[in-house]
Short mmCIF file of C-alpha atoms in Angstrom, two decimals:
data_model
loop_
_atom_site.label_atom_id
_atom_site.label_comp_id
_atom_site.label_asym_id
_atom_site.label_seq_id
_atom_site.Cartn_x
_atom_site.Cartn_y
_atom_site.Cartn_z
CA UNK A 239 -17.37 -4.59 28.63
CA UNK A 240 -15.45 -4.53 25.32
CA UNK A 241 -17.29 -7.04 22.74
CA UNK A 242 -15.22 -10.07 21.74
CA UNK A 243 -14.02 -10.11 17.99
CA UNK A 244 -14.00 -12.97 16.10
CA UNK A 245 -10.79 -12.89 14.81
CA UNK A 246 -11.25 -15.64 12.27
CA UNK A 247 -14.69 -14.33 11.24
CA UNK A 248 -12.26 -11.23 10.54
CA UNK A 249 -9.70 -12.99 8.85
CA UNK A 250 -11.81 -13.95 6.04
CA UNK A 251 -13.52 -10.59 5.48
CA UNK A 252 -10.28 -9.36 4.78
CA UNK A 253 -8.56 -12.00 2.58
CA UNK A 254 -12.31 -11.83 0.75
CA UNK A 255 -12.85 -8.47 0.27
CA UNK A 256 -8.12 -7.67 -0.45
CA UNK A 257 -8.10 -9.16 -4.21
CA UNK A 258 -11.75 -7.18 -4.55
CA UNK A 259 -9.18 -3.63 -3.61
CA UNK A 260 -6.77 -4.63 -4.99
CA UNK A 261 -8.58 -4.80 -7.86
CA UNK A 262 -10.25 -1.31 -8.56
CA UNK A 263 -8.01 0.67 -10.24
CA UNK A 264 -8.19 -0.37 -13.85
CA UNK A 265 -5.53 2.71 -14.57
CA UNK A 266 -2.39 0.57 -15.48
CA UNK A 267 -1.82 -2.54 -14.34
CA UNK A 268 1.15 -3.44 -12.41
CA UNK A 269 2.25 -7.01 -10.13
CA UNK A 270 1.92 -6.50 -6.43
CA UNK A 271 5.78 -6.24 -5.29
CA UNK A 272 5.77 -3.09 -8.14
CA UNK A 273 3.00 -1.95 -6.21
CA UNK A 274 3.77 -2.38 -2.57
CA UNK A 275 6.92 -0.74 -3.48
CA UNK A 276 5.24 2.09 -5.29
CA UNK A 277 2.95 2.42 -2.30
CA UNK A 278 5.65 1.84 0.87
CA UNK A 279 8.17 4.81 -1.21
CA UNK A 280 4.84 7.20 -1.26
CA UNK A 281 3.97 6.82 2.55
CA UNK A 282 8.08 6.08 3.86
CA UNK A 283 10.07 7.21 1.63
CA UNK A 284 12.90 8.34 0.91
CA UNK A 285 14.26 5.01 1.70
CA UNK A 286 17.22 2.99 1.33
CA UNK A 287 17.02 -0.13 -0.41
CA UNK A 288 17.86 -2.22 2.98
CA UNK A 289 14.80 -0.56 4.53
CA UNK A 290 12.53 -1.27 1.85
CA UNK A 291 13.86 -4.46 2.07
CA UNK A 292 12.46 -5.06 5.76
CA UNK A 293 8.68 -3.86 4.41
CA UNK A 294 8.85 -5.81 1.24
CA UNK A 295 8.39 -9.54 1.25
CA UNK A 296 11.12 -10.42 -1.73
CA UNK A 297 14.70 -11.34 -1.75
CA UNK A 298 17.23 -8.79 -1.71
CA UNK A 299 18.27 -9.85 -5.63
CA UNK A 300 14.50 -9.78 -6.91
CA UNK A 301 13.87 -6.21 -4.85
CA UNK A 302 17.09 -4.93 -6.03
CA UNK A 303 15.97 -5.88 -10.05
CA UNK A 304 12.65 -4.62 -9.59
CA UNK A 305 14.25 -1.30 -8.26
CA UNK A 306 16.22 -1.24 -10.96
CA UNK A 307 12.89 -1.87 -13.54
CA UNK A 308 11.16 1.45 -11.72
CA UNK A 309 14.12 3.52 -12.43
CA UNK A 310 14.96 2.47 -15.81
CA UNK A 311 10.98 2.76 -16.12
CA UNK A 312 11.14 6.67 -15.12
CA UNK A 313 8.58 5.49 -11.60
CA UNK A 314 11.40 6.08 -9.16
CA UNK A 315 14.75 7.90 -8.49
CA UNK A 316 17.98 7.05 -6.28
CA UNK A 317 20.13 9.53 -4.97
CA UNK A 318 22.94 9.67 -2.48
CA UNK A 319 21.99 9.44 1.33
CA UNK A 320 23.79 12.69 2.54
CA UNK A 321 24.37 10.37 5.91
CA UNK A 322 26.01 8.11 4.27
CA UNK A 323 27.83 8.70 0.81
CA UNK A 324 27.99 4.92 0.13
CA UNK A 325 24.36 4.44 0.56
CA UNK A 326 21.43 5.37 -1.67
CA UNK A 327 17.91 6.73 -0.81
CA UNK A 328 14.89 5.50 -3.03
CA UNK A 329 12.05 8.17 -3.67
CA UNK A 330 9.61 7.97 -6.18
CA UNK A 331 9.40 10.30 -9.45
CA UNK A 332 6.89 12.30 -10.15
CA UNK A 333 5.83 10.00 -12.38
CA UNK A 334 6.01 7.07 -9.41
CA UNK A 335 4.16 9.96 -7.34
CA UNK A 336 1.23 10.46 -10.21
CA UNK A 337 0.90 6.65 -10.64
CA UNK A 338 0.07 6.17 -6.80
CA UNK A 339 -2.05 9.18 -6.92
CA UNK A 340 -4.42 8.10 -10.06
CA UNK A 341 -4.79 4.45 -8.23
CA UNK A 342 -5.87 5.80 -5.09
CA UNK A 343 -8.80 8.50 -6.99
CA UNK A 344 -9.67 5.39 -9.01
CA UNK A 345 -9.75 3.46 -5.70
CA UNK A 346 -12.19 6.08 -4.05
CA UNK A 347 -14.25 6.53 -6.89
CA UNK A 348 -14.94 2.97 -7.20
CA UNK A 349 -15.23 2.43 -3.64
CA UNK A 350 -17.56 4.56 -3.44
CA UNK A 351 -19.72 3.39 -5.64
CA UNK A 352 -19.72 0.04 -3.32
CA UNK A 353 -20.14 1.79 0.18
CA UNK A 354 -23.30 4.24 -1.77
CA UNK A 355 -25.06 0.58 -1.98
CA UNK A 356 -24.80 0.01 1.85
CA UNK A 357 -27.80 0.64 4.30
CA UNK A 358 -27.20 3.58 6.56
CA UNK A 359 -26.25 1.36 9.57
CA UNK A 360 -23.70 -0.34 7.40
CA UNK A 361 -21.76 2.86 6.27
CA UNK A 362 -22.37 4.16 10.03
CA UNK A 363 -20.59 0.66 11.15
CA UNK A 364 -18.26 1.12 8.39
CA UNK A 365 -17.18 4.48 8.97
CA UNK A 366 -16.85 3.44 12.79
CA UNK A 367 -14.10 0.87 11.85
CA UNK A 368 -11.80 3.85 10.25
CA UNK A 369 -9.89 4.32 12.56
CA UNK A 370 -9.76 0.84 14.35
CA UNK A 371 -7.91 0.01 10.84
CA UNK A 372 -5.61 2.64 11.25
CA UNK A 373 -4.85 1.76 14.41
CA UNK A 374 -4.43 -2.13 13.79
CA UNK A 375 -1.81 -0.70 11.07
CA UNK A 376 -0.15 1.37 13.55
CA UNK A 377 0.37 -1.64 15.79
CA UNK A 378 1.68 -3.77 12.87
CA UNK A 379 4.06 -1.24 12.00
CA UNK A 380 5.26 -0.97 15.13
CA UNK A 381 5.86 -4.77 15.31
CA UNK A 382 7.30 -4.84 11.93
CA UNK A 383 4.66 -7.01 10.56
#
């Protein structure tokens, strides 16, 4: 019989430990839409700005600025959609590419130190809940979450 999950109990864990991840990486500081975009181009991307639109939670005006801040900023790049010649694909730069990269070895390296402090049950438990994570991801991509 599959144990119940106390969604609630679950809830908070995550909005608790979020700003804590968040949080890591002291390499360069950036606001969370620059970030989410950073991060959605290096997993999705290329992707056209009405796509990005439907993962990002801002207004078309404020997502089409803060594109244009990353570009003018040299952290990403658009280019003609060879579908469509009237729409254009986003992708990030290399330097968009290195930023992502250097937050997520900061992220590991810190983390790390945090999961080194658990008791061996703990990081067996934790390393159990991989790929339930990935998988609650999968479904939430899926529903567009």
């Amino acid at each position: 019989m599959a144990a119940e999950v106390d969604v609630e109990r679950l809830t908070t864990a995550i909005e608790d430990f979020n700003p804590i991840f968040i949080r890591l990486p002291s390499v360069r500081r950036f606001n969370f839409s620059t970030l989410s975009v950073l991060h959605t181009l290096s997993r999705s991307g290329p992707l056209r700005l009405t796509d990005l639109l439907a993962t990002e939670q801002l207004k078309q005006p404020a997502l089409t600025s803060l594109v244009t801040k990353l570009e003018q900023d040299g952290l990403l790049q658009r280019r003609p959609d060879p579908t469509d010649g009237r729409a254009m694909l986003l992708s990030l730069t290399r330097a968009g590419r290195q930023v992502v990269r250097s937050r997520h070895t900061e992220r590991v390296t810190k983390l790390s130190r945090l999961v080194d402090r658990l008791t061996p049950e703990e990081r067996d438990i934790l390393a159990s809940s991989i790929d339930v994570l990935n998988r609650l991801t999968e479904i939430a991509a899926e529903e567009r979450l």
